[in-house]
Coordinates of C-alpha atoms (C1' of nucleotides) in Angstrom, one line a residue:
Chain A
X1 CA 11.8 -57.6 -90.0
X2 CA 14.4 -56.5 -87.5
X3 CA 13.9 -55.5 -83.8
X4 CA 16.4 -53.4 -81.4
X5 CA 16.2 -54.3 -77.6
X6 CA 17.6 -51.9 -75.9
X7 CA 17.4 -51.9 -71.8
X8 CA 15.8 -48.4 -70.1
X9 CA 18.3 -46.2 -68.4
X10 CA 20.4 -49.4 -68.1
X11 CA 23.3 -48.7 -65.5
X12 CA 20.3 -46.7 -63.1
X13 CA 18.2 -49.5 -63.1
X14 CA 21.1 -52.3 -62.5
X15 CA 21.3 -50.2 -59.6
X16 CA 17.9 -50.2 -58.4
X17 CA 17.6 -54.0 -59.4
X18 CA 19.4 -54.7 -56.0
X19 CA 17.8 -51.4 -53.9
X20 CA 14.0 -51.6 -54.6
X21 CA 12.7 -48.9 -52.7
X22 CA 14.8 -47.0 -55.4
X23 CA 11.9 -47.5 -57.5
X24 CA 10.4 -44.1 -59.3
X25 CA 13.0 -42.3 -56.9
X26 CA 15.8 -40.7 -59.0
X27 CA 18.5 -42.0 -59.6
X28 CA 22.1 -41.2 -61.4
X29 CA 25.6 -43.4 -62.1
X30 CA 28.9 -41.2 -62.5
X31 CA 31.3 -42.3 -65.5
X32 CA 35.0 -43.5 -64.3
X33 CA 36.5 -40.9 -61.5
X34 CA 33.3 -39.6 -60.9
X35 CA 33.4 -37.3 -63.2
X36 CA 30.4 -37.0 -65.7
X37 CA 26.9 -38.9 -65.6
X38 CA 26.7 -41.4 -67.5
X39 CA 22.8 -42.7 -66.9
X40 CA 19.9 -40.9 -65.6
X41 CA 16.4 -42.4 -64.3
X42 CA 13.2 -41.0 -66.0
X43 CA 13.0 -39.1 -62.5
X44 CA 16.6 -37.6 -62.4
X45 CA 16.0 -36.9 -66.5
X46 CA 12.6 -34.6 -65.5
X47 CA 14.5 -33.0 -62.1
X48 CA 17.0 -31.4 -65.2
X49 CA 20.0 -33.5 -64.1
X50 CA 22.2 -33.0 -68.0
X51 CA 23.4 -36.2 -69.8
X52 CA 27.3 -36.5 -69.7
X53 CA 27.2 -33.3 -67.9
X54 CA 30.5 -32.9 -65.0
X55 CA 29.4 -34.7 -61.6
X56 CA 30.2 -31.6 -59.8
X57 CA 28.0 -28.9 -62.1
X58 CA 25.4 -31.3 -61.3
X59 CA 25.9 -31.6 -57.3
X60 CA 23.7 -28.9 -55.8
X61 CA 20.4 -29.9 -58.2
X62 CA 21.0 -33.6 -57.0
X63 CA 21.6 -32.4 -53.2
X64 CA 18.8 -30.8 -53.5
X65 CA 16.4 -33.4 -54.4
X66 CA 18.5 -36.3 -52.7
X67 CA 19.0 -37.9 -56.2
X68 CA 20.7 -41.4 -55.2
X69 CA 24.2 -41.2 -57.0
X70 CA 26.5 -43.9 -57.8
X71 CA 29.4 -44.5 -59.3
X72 CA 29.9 -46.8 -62.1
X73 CA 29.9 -50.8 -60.7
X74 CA 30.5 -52.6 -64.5
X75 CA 31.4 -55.8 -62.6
X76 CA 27.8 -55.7 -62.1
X77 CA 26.2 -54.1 -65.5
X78 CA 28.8 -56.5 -67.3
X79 CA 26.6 -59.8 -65.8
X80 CA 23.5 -58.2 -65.8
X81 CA 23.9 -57.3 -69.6
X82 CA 24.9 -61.2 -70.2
X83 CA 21.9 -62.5 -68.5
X84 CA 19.7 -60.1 -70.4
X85 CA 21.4 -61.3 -74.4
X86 CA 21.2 -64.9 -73.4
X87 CA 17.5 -64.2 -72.6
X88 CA 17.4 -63.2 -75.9
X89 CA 19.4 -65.5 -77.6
X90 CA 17.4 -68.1 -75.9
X91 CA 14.3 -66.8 -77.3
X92 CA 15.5 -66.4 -80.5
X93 CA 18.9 -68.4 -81.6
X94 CA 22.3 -67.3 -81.0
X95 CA 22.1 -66.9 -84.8
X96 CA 19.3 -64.3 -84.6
X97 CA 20.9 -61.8 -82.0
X98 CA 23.6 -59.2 -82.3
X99 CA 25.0 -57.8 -79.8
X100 CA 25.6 -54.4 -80.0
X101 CA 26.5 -52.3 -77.1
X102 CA 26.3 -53.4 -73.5
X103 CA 22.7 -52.5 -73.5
X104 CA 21.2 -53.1 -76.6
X105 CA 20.9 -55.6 -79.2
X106 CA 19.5 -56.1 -82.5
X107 CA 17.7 -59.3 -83.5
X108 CA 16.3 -60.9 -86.5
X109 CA 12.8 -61.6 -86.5
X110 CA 12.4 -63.2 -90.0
X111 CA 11.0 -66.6 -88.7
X112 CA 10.2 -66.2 -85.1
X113 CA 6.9 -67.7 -85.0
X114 CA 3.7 -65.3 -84.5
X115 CA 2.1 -63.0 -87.1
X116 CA 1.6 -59.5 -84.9
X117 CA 4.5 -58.2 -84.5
X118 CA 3.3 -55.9 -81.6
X119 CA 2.8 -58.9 -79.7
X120 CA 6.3 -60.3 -80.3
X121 CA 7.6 -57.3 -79.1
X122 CA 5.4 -57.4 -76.1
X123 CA 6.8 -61.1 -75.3
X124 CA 10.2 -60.1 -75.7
X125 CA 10.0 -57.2 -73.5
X126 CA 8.0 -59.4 -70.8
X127 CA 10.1 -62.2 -71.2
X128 CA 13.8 -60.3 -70.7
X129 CA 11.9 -58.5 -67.3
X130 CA 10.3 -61.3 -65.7
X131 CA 13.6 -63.3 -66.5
X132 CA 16.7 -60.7 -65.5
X133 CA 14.8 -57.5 -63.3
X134 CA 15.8 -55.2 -66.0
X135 CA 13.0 -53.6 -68.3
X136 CA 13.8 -53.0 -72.1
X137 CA 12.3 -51.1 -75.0
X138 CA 11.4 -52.5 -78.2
X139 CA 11.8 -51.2 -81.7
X140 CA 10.7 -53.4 -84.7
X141 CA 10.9 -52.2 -88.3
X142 CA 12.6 -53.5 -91.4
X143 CA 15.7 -51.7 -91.3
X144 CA 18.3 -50.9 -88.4
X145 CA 17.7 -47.3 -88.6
X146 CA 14.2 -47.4 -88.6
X147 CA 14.5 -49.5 -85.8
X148 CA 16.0 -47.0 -83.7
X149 CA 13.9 -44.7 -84.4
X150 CA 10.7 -46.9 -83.7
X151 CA 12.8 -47.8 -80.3
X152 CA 13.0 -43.9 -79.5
X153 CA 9.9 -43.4 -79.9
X154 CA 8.9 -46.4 -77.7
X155 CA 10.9 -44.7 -74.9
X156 CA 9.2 -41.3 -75.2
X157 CA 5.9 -42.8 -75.2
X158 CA 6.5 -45.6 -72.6
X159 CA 2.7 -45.7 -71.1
X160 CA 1.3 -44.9 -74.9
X161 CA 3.4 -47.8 -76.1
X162 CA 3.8 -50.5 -73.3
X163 CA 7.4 -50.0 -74.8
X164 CA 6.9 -51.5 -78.2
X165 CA 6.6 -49.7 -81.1
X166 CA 6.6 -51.6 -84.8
X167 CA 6.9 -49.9 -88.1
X168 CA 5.6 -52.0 -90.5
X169 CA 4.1 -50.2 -93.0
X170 CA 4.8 -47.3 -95.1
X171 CA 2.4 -44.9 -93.4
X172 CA 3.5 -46.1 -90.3
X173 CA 6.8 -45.4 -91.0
X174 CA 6.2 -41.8 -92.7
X175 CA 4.2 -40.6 -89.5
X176 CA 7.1 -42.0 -87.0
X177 CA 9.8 -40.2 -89.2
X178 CA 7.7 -37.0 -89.2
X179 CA 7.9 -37.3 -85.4
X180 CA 11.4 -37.8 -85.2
X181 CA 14.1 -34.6 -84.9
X182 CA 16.7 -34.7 -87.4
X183 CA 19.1 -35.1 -84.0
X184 CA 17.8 -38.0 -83.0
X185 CA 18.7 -40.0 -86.2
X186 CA 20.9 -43.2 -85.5
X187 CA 24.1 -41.7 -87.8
X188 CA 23.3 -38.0 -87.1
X189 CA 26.0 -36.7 -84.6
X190 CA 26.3 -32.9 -83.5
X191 CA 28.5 -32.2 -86.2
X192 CA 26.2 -33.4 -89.3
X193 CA 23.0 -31.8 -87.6
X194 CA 23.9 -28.1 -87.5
X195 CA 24.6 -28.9 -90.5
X196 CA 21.5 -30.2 -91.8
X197 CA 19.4 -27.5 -89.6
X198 CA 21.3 -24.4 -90.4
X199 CA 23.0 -25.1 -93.8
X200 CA 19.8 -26.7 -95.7
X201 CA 17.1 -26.3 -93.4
X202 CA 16.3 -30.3 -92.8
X203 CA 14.6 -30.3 -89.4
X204 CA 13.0 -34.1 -89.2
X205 CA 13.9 -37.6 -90.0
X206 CA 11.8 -37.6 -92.7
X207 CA 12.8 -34.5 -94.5
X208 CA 16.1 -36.1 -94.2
X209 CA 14.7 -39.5 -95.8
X210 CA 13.9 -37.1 -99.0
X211 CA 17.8 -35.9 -99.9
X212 CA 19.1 -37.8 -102.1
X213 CA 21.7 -40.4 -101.6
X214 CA 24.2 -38.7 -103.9
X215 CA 23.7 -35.4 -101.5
X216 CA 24.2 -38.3 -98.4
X217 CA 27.4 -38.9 -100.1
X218 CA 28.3 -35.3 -101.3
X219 CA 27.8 -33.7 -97.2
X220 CA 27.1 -36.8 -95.2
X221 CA 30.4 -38.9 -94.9
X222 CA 30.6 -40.7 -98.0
X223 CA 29.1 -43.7 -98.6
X224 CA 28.1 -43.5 -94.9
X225 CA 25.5 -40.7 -96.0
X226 CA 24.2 -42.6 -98.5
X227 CA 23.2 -46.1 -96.3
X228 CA 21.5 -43.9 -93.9
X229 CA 19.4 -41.9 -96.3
X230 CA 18.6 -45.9 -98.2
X231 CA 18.2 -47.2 -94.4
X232 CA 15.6 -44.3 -93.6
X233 CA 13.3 -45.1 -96.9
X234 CA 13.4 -48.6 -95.4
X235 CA 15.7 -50.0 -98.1
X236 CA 17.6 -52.3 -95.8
X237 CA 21.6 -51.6 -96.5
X238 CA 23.1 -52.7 -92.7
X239 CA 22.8 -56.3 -92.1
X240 CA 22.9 -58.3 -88.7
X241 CA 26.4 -58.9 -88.1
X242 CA 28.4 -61.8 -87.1
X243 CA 29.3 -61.1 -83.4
X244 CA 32.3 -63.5 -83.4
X245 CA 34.4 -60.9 -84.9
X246 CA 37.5 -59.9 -83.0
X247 CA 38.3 -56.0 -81.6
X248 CA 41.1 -54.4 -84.4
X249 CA 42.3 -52.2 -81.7
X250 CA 41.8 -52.4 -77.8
X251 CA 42.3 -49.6 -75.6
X252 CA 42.5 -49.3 -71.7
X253 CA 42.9 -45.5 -70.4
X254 CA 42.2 -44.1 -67.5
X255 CA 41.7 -40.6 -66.1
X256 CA 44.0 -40.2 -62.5
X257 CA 42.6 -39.8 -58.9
X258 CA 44.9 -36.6 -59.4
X259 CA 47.0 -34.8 -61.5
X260 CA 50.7 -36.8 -61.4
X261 CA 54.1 -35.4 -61.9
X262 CA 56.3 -38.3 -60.8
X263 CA 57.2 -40.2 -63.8
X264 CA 57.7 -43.7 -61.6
X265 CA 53.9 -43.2 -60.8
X266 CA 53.0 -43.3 -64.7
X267 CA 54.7 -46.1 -65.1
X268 CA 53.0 -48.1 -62.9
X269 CA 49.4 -47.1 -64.2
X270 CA 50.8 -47.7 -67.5
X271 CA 52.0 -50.9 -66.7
X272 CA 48.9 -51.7 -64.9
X273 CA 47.0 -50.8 -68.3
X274 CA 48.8 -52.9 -70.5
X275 CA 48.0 -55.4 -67.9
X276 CA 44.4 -55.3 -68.5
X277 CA 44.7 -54.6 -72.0
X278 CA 46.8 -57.7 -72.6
X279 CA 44.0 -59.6 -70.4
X280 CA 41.2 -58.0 -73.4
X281 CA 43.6 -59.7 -75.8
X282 CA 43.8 -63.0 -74.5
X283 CA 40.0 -62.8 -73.8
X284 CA 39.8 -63.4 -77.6
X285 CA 42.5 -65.1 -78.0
X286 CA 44.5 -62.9 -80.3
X287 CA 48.0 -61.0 -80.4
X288 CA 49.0 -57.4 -81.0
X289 CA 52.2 -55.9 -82.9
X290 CA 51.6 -52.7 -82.0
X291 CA 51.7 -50.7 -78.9
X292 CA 50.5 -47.3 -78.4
X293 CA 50.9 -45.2 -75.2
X294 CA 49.7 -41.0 -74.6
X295 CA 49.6 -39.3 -72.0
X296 CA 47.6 -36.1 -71.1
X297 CA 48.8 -32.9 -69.6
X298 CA 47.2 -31.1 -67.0
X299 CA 45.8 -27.7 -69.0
X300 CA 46.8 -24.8 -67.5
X301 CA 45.2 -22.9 -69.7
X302 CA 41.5 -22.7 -68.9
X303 CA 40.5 -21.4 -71.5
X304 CA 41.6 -24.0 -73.9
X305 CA 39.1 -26.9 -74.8
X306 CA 39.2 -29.3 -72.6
X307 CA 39.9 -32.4 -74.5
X308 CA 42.1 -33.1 -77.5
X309 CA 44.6 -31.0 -76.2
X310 CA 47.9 -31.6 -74.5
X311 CA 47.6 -35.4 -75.8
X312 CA 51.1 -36.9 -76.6
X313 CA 51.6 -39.9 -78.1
X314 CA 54.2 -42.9 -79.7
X315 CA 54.4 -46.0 -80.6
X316 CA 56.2 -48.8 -81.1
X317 CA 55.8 -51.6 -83.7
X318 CA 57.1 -55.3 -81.7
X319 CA 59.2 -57.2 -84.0
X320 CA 56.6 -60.0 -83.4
X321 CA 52.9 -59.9 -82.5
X322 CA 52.6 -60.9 -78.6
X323 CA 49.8 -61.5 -76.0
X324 CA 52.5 -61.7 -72.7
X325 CA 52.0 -59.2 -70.8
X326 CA 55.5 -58.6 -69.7
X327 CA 56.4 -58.5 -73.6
X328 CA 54.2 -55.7 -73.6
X329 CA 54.5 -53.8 -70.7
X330 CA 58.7 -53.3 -71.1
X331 CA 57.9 -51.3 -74.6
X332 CA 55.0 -49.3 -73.2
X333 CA 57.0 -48.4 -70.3
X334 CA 59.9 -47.4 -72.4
X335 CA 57.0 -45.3 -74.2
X336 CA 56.4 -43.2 -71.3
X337 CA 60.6 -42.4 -70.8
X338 CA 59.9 -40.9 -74.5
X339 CA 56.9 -38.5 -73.8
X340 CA 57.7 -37.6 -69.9
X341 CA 58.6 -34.3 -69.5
X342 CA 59.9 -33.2 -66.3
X343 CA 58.1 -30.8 -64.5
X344 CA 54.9 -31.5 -66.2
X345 CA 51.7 -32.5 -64.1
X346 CA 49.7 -35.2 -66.2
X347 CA 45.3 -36.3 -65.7
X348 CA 45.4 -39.1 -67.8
X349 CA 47.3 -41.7 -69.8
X350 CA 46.4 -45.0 -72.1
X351 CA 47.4 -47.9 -73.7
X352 CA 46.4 -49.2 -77.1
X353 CA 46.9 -52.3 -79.0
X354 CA 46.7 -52.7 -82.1
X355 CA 48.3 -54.9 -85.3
X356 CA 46.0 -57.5 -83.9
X357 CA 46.7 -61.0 -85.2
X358 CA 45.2 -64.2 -84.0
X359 CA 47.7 -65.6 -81.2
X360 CA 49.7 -68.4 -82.5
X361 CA 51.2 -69.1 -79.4
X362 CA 47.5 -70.8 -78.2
X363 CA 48.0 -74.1 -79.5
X364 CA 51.1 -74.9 -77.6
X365 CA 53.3 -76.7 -80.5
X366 CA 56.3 -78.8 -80.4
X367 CA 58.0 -76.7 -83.1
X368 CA 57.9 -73.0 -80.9
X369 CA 60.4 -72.8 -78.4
X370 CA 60.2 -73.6 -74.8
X371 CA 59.8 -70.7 -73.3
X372 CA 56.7 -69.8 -75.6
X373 CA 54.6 -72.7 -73.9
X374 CA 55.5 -71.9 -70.2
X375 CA 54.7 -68.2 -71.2
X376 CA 51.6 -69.3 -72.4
X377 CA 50.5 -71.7 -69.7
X378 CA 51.8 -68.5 -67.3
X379 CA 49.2 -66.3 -68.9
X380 CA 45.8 -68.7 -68.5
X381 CA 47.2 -69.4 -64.7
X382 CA 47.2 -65.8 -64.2
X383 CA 44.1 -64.8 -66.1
X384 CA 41.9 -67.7 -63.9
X385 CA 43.4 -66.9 -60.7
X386 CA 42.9 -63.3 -61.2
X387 CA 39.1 -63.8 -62.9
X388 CA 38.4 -66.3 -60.2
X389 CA 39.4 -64.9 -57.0
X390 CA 39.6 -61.1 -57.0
X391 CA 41.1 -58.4 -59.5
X392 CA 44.8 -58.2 -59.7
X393 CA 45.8 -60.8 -57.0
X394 CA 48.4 -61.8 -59.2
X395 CA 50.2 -59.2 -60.9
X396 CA 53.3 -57.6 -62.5
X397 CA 55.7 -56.0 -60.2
X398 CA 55.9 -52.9 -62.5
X399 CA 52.3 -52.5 -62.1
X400 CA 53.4 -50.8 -58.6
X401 CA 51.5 -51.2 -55.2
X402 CA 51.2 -47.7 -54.4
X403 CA 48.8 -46.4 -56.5
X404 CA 48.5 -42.6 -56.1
X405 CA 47.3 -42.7 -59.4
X406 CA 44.1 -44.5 -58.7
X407 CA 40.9 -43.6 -60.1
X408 CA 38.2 -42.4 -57.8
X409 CA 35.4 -44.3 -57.2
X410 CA 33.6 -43.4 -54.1
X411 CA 29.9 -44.0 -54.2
X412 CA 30.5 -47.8 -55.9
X413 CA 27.9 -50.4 -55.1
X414 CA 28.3 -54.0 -54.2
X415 CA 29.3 -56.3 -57.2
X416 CA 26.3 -58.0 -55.6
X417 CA 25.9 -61.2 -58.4
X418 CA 30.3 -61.4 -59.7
X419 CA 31.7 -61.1 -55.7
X420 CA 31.0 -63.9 -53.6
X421 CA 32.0 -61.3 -50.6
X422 CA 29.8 -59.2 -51.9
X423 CA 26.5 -61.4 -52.5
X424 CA 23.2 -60.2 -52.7
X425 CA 22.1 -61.0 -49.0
X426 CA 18.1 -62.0 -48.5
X427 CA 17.2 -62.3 -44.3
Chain B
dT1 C1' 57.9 -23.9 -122.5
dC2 C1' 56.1 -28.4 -122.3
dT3 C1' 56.6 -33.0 -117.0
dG4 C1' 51.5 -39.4 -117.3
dG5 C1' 48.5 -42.4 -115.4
dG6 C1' 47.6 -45.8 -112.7
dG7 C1' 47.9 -48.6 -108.6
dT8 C1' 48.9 -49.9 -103.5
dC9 C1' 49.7 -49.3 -98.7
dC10 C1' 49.9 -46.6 -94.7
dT11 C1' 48.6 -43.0 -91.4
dA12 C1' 46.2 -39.2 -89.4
dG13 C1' 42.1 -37.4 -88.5
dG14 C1' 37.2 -36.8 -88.6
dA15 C1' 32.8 -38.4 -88.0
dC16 C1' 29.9 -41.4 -85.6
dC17 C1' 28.2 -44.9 -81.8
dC18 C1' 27.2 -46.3 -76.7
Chain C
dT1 C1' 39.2 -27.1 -57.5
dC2 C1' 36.4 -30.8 -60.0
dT3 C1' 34.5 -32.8 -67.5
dG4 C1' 34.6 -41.1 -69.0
dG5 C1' 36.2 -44.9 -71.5
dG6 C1' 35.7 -47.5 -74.8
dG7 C1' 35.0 -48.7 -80.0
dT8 C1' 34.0 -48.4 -85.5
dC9 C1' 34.3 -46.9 -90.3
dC10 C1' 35.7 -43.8 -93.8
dT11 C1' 38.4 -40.4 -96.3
dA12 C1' 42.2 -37.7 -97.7
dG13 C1' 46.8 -37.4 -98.6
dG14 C1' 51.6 -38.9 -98.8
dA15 C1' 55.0 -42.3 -100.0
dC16 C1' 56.2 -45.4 -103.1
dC17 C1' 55.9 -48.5 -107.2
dC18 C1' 55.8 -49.4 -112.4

DNA sequence: TCTGGGGTCCTAGGACCC
DNA sequence: TCTGGGGTCCTAGGACCC
């Protein structure tokens, strides 16, 4: 058997963690610039606050009921999520958890001692609370997808439940499907569920778990279509994966504060991407051949969608993979000389990596040059100093020191547990 | 008039996830 | 006036090869 942990409302209750009399008040956290929200309390969810609905569409409902708003702190989700896998992995053996997004995990239950599987999920859930603060929902069946659906169903049901539902046998698992909208399948996106609902009249998960596979692989993406349909029948086709698998492509892009025109000012937030970027690429320990760098217009045209258009992009292919961050920020910054176009105001830009190799500059060797050492030994000085003391003490001088182009950020908490300055404080 | 049959590699784009 | 920031996998189609 399988299990999915999967922390409640995860970013509102890091919040809260720190701000107890927060407690069954609601509460929301706002996405990068403020813009959307990006985790609602039970309390904000029943006020009608929208997920990944705009901040300011939002405002006058949360003014009204004096919803406590944040924006988004991930020094502080990023530890809190660590201390709630190594719970886990204590529990249970590095070897039995997968991480799989910052809040949620799957594990492997297959010889975790106890025979009621309700009850192992009731420890787990007790355990990763009494242990972190945070409070997590369970879902324990024998494939991934069922999983997820025994975890949704956990969160609907929270007081029904205590949190844990198992799906362990086939009647079990029937009745759970039966409950669950075709929406709400892991695997079903927006896209594939009109279809489903409109085109051929499938309305539940288990209607769904009826198709065939060859109709999952005629109208559902492939061979995608055709693990979820096996997955729902409880035919287990997704296996735990090894976690120690590096990123094939690693992105940093940012929304600006405000709309820029000056081109010198996207340079230095491209710069200052690649930056951290190249920082994500040392973290494990590899090097990149490509780099990739768009930039987003500023639509004039209301009308038009908002995303997806006025994106322009390039690349350039390095003649050798590199993790130096000045050997990636010159072509990325010669990127943006290509797609700036004068007169144009811009909301966003990015930089991608990709053609990632592992670095072979990490073992410092006698046969590579000089220079490829120091560069090396450059790199770890700045990536401790930086990790150690504050963001960005040490930087590039392209990276600028203006920065007009900042994001906004203006409700953040304390990085109360990553900041010694900003330590948790107990009179 | 009639124009094969396979294979590989790469890229762009679509779908999904949190 | 104001709409995030990461990722993954898969497929189709083009270029190229013999």
């Amino acid at each position: 058997m399988k299990a999915i942990v999967d922390c409640n409302n995860f970013y509102c209750s890091c919040e809260r963690l720190f701000l107890p009399h927060l407690e069954k008040k609601p509460v929301v956290v706002l996405s990068n610039n403020d813009g959307c929200i990006i985790s609602r309390s039970d309390e904000a969810k029943k006020l009608g606050v929208a997920m990944a609905g705009p901040y300011f569409q939002a405002k006058p409902l949360i003014e009204k009921h004096n919803v406590a708003t944040f924006s988004s702190n991930y020094n502080l989700y990023g530890d809190l999520s660590w201390r709630v896998m190594e719970t886990l992995r204590i529990m249970l053996g590095k070897e039995n958890v997968e991480v799989y997004s910052v809040d949620e995990c799957f594990l492997n239950l297959d010889g975790f001692p106890g025979n009621d599987m309700y009850e192992t999920g009731l420890k787990i859930r007790e355990t990763v609370e009494c242990w972190t603060g945070i409070r997590v929902s369970v879902g324990i069946a024998p494939t991934k997808v069922l999983c997820k659906a025994a975890n949704h169903l956990a969160k609907k049901n929270k007081e029904a439940t205590q949190c844990v539902v198992v799906l362990d046998t086939s009647e079990k698992i029937t009745d759970a499907l039966k409950k669950t909208p075709v929406d709400d399948v892991w695997g079903v996106g927006r896209k594939y569920a009109v279809k489903l609902k409109y085109g051929w009249n499938v309305h539940t998960a288990f209607e769904l778990s009826k198709l065939s596979p060859e109709f999952g692989h005629k109208f559902l993406g492939g061979v995608v279509g055709v693990r979820l349909i096996k997955e729902l029948r409880g035919e287990p086709v997704l296996d735990m994966e090894n976690e120690l698998v590096n990123k094939k492509m690693i992105a940093t892009t940012r929304m600006f504060g405000n709309p820029v025109g000056n081109i010198a000012d996207i340079k230095e937030a491209v710069a200052t991407y690649t930056s951290r970027a190249a920082e994500k690429l040392r973290r494990q320990y590899s090097a990149a051949k490509v780099v990739s760098v768009f930039v987003v217009t500023k639509e004039q045209d209301h009308l038009l969608n908002f995303n997806r258009h006025g994106t322009i992009s390039s690349f350039t292919t390095l003649p050798a993979a590199t993790s130096f961050t000045n050997e990636l920020i010159k072509p990325a910054v010669e990127l943006v000389d290509q797609l700036y176009d004068e007169g144009q105001l811009y909301k966003k830009a990015g930089v991608m990596l990709s053609g990632i190799v592992p670095d072979s500059s990490i073992q410092a060797n006698l046969f590579a040059p000089e220079t490829t050492n120091c560069g090396r030994k450059l790199m770890e000085m700045i990536d401790n100093i930086n990790f150690s003391q504050r963001d960005d003490i040490l930087k590039f001088a392209a990276s600028g020191t203006t920065r007009d182009w900042k994001m906004r950020q203006e409700l953040r908490s304390p990085r109360y547990t990553t900041r010694w300055e900003e330590l948790f404080e107990v009179h």
